C-alpha positions as CSV (number, residue, x, y, z in Angstrom):
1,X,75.3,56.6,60.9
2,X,73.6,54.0,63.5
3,X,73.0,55.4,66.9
4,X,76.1,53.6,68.3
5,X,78.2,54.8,65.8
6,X,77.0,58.6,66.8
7,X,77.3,58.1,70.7
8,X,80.8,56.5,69.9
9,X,81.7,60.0,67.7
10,X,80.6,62.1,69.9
11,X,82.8,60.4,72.9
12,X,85.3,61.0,70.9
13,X,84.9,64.8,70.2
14,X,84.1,65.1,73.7
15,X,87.3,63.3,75.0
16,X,89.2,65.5,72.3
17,X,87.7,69.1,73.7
18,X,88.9,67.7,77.3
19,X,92.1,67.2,75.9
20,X,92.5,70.3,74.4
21,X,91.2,71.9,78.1
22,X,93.8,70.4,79.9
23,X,96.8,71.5,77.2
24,X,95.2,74.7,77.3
25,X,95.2,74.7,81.3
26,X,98.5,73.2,81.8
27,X,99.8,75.7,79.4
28,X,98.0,79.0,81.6
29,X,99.6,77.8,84.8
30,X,102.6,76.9,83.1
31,X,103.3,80.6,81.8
32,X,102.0,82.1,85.1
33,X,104.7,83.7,87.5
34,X,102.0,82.9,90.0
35,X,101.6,79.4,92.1
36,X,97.8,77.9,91.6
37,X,96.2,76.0,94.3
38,X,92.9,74.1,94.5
39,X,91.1,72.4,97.8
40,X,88.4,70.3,98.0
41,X,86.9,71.1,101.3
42,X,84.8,67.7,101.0
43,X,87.8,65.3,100.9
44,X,90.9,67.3,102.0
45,X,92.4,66.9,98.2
46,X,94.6,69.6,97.3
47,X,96.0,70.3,94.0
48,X,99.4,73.0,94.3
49,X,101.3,73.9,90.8
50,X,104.9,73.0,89.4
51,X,104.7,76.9,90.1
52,X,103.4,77.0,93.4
53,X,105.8,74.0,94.6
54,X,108.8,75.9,92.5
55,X,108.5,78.9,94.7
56,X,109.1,77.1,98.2
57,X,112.3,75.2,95.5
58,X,110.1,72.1,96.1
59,X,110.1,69.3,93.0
60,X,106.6,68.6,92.2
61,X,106.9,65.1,94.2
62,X,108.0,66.5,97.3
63,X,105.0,68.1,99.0
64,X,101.7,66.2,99.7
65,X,98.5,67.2,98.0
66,X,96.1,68.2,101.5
67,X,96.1,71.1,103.4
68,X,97.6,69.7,106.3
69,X,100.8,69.8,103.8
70,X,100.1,73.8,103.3
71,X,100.1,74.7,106.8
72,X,103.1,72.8,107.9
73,X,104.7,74.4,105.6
74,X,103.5,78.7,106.9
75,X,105.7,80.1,109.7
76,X,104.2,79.1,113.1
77,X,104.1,83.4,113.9
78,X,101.9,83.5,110.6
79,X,99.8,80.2,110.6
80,X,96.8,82.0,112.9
81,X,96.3,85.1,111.0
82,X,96.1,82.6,107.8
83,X,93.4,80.7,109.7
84,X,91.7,83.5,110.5
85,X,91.3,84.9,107.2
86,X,90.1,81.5,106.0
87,X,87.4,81.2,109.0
88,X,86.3,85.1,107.9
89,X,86.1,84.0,104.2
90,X,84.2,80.9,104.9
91,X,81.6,82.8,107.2
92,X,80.8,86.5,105.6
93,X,82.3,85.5,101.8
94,X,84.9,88.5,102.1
95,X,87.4,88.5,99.8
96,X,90.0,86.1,100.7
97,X,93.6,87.9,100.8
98,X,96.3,87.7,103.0
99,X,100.5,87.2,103.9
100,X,102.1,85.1,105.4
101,X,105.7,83.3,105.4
102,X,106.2,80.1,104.1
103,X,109.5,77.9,104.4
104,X,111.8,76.7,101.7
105,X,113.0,73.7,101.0
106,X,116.2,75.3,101.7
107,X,115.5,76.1,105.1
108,X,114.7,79.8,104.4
109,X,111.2,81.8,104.5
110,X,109.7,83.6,101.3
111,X,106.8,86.3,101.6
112,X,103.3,84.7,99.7
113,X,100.4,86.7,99.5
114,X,97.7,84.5,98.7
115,X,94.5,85.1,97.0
116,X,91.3,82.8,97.1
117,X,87.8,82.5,96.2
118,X,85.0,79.6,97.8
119,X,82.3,77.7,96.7
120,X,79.3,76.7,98.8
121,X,76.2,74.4,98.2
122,X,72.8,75.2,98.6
123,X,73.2,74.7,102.3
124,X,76.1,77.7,102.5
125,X,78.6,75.0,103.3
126,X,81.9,75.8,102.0
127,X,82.7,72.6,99.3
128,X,85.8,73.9,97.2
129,X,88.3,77.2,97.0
130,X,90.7,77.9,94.7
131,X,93.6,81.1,94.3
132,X,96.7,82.0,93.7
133,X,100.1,82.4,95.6
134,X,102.4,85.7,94.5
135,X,106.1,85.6,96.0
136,X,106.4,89.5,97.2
137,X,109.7,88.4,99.2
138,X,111.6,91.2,96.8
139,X,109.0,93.2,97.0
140,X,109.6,93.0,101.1
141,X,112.8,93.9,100.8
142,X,112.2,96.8,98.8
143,X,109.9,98.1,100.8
144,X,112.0,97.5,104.3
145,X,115.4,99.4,102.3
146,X,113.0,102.2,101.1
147,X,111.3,102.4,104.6
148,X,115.2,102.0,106.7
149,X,116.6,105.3,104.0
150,X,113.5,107.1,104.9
151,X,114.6,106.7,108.7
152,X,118.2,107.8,108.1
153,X,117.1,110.5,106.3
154,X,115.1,111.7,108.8
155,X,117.3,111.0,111.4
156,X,120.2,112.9,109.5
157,X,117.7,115.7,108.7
158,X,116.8,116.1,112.3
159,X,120.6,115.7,113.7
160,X,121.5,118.3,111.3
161,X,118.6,120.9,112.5
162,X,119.3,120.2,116.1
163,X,123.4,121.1,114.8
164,X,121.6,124.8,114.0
165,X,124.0,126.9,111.7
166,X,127.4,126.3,112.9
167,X,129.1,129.5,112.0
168,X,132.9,129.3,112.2
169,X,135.0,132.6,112.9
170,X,137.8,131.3,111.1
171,X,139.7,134.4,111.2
172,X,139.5,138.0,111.2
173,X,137.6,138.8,109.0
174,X,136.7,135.2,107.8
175,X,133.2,133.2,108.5
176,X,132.7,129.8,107.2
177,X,129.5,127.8,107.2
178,X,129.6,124.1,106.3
179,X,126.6,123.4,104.6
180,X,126.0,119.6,105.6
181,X,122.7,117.4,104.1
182,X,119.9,118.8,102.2
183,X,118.7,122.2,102.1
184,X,114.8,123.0,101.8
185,X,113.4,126.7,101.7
186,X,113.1,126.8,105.6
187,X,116.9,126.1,106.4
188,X,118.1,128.2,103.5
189,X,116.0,130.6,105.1
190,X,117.4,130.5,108.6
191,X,121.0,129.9,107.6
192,X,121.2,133.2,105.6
193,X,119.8,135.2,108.0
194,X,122.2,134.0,110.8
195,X,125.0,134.2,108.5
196,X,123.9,138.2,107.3
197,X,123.6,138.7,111.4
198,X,127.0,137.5,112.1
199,X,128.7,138.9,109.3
200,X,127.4,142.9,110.3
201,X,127.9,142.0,113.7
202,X,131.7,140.8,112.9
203,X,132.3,143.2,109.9
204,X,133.5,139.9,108.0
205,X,135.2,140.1,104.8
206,X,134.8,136.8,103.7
207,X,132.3,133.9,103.6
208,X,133.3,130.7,102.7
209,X,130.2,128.1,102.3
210,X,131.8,124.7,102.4
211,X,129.6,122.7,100.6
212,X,131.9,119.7,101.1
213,X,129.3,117.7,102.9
214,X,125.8,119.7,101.4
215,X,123.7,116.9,99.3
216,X,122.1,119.7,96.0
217,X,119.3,119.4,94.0
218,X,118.6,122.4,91.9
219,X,116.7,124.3,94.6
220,X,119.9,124.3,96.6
221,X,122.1,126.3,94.1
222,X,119.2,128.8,93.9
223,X,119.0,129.2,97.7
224,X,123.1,129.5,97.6
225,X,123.0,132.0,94.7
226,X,120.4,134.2,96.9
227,X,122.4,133.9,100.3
228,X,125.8,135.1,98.1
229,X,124.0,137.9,96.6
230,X,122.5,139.1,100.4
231,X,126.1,139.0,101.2
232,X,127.7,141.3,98.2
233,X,124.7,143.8,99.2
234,X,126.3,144.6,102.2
235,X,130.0,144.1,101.1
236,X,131.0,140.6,101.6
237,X,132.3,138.2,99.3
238,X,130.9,135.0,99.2
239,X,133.4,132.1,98.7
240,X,132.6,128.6,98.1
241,X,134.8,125.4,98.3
242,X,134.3,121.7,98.2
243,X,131.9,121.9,95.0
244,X,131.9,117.8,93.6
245,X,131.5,116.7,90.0
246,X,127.9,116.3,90.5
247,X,127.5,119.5,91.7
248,X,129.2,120.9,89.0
249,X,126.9,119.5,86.5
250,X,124.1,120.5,88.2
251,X,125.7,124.5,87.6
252,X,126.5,123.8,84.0
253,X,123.3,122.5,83.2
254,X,121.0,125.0,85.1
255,X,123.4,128.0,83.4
256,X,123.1,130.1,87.1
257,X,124.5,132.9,87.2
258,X,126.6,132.7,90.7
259,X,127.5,136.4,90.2
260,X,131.3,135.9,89.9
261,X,131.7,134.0,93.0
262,X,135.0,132.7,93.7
263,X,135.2,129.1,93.8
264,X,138.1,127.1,95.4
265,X,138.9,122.9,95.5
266,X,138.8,122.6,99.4
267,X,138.6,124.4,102.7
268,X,142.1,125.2,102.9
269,X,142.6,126.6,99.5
270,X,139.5,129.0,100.2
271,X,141.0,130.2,103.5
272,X,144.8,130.9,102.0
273,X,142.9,132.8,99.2
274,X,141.0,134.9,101.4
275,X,144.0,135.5,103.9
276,X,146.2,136.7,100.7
277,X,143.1,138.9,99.5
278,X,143.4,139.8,103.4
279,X,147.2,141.1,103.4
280,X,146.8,143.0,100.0
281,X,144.0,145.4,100.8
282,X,143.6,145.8,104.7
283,X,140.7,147.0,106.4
């Protein structure tokens, strides 16, 4: 083989391998759920994925390859702290990560949190950086549902607190407490012994725990077991009413022993129970 004919084969290997590169590139950011982004500091040249584009519902002809094209697009609220984080990266070499907002094509704003990483010549000039875009959007949403429920339940868990332990003399000889939202150790704590007060200062026959608005875990029909036992020790019958399907369950498959408590659909049923229990054996 002449010299020629070796330079000539090995152009051609080498042009094959570069081939191969790109298929095997174009395949990586193909598969990635991630948009790829690349900018030459030295001539503005940007390159932005099919992905990257596809996120914003842009066509791969429809955004401009400089950066000037990338910022146009970030919300105006967001476009300093994205410039900022550049600067930083540029100067001290931090890691590079930071959201921002970026407008659709459709007119509407998706959450990006974009990784990068520089490149500097000899001189410490940045010449070239490269990352990633991730759409988080869902994730945003998530997180802002999951943060609103934590308020409400706080809110409702503070409301219902500030309600104390709304004892209700019924009738003579009849208490009802409506058990309303969740019930931790504390609250089971203060409700029985304000309900054991009132029912020796009342010499109440009946207790009806109306559990109609009460949200149960398993801890709660422990707590209610212990507060209905309290009350036989010092003869009252504890009552309950307004037990759902899911509390049921929750009975059946902890197998507690409620001690023979009567149980009854609603509040009124309980209470015309009670009153006929009432008539026959008088105090």
């Amino acid at each position: 083989m002449t010299e020629a004919q070796a330079l000539r084969a090995e152009n051609q290997r080498l042009a094959a391998a570069l081939v191969e590169s790109e298929i095997r590139n174009n395949l990586v950011l193909e598969a990635t759920n991630d948009g790829v982004w690349d900018w030459d500091l030295t001539t503005d040249r940007t390159f932005f994925s099919s992905r990257w584009k596809a996120i914003l519902g842009y066509e791969d002809h429809e955004v401009e390859h400089n950066s000037e094209a990338f910022f146009e697009l970030i919300h105006e609220q967001d476009r300093p702290r994205v410039e900022a984080a550049l600067a930083s990266h540029f100067e001290s070499r931090q890691p590079y990560l930071v959201e921002f907002r970026m407008r659709t094509k459709g007119g509407g704003w998706r959450e990006i949190q974009a990784r990068g990483q520089g490149m500097w010549n000899d001189e410490g000039k940045p010449i070239r950086m490269a990352g990633i875009h991730t759409d988080i959007t869902e994730r945003r949403m998530h997180e802002s549902e999951r943060l609103r429920n934590e308020e409400l339940i706080e809110i409702q868990t503070e409301t219902i607190r500030a309600l104390g332990v709304p004892i209700l003399q019924v009738w003579r000889g009849i208490l009802c407490l409506p058990i309303i939202g969740q019930v931790d150790d504390e609250r089971a704590n203060e409700m029985t012994a304000e309900l054991l007060d009132r029912v020796a200062a009342t010499a109440t026959r009946f207790a009806v725990l109306d559990l109609t608005g009460a949200q149960f875990r398993s801890e709660t029909v422990q707590y209610l077991a212990r507060m209905t036992r309290a009350l036989r020790l010092i003869g009252t019958q504890g009552v309950f009413c307004g037990i759902s399907s899911n509390t049921a369950r929750i009975l059946v498959d902890m197998q507690l022993d409620l001690g023979g408590v009567p149980t009854y659909r609603d509040l009124g049923d309980a209470l015309r129970a009670c009153l006929l229990r009432l008539r026959e054996t008088p105090s």
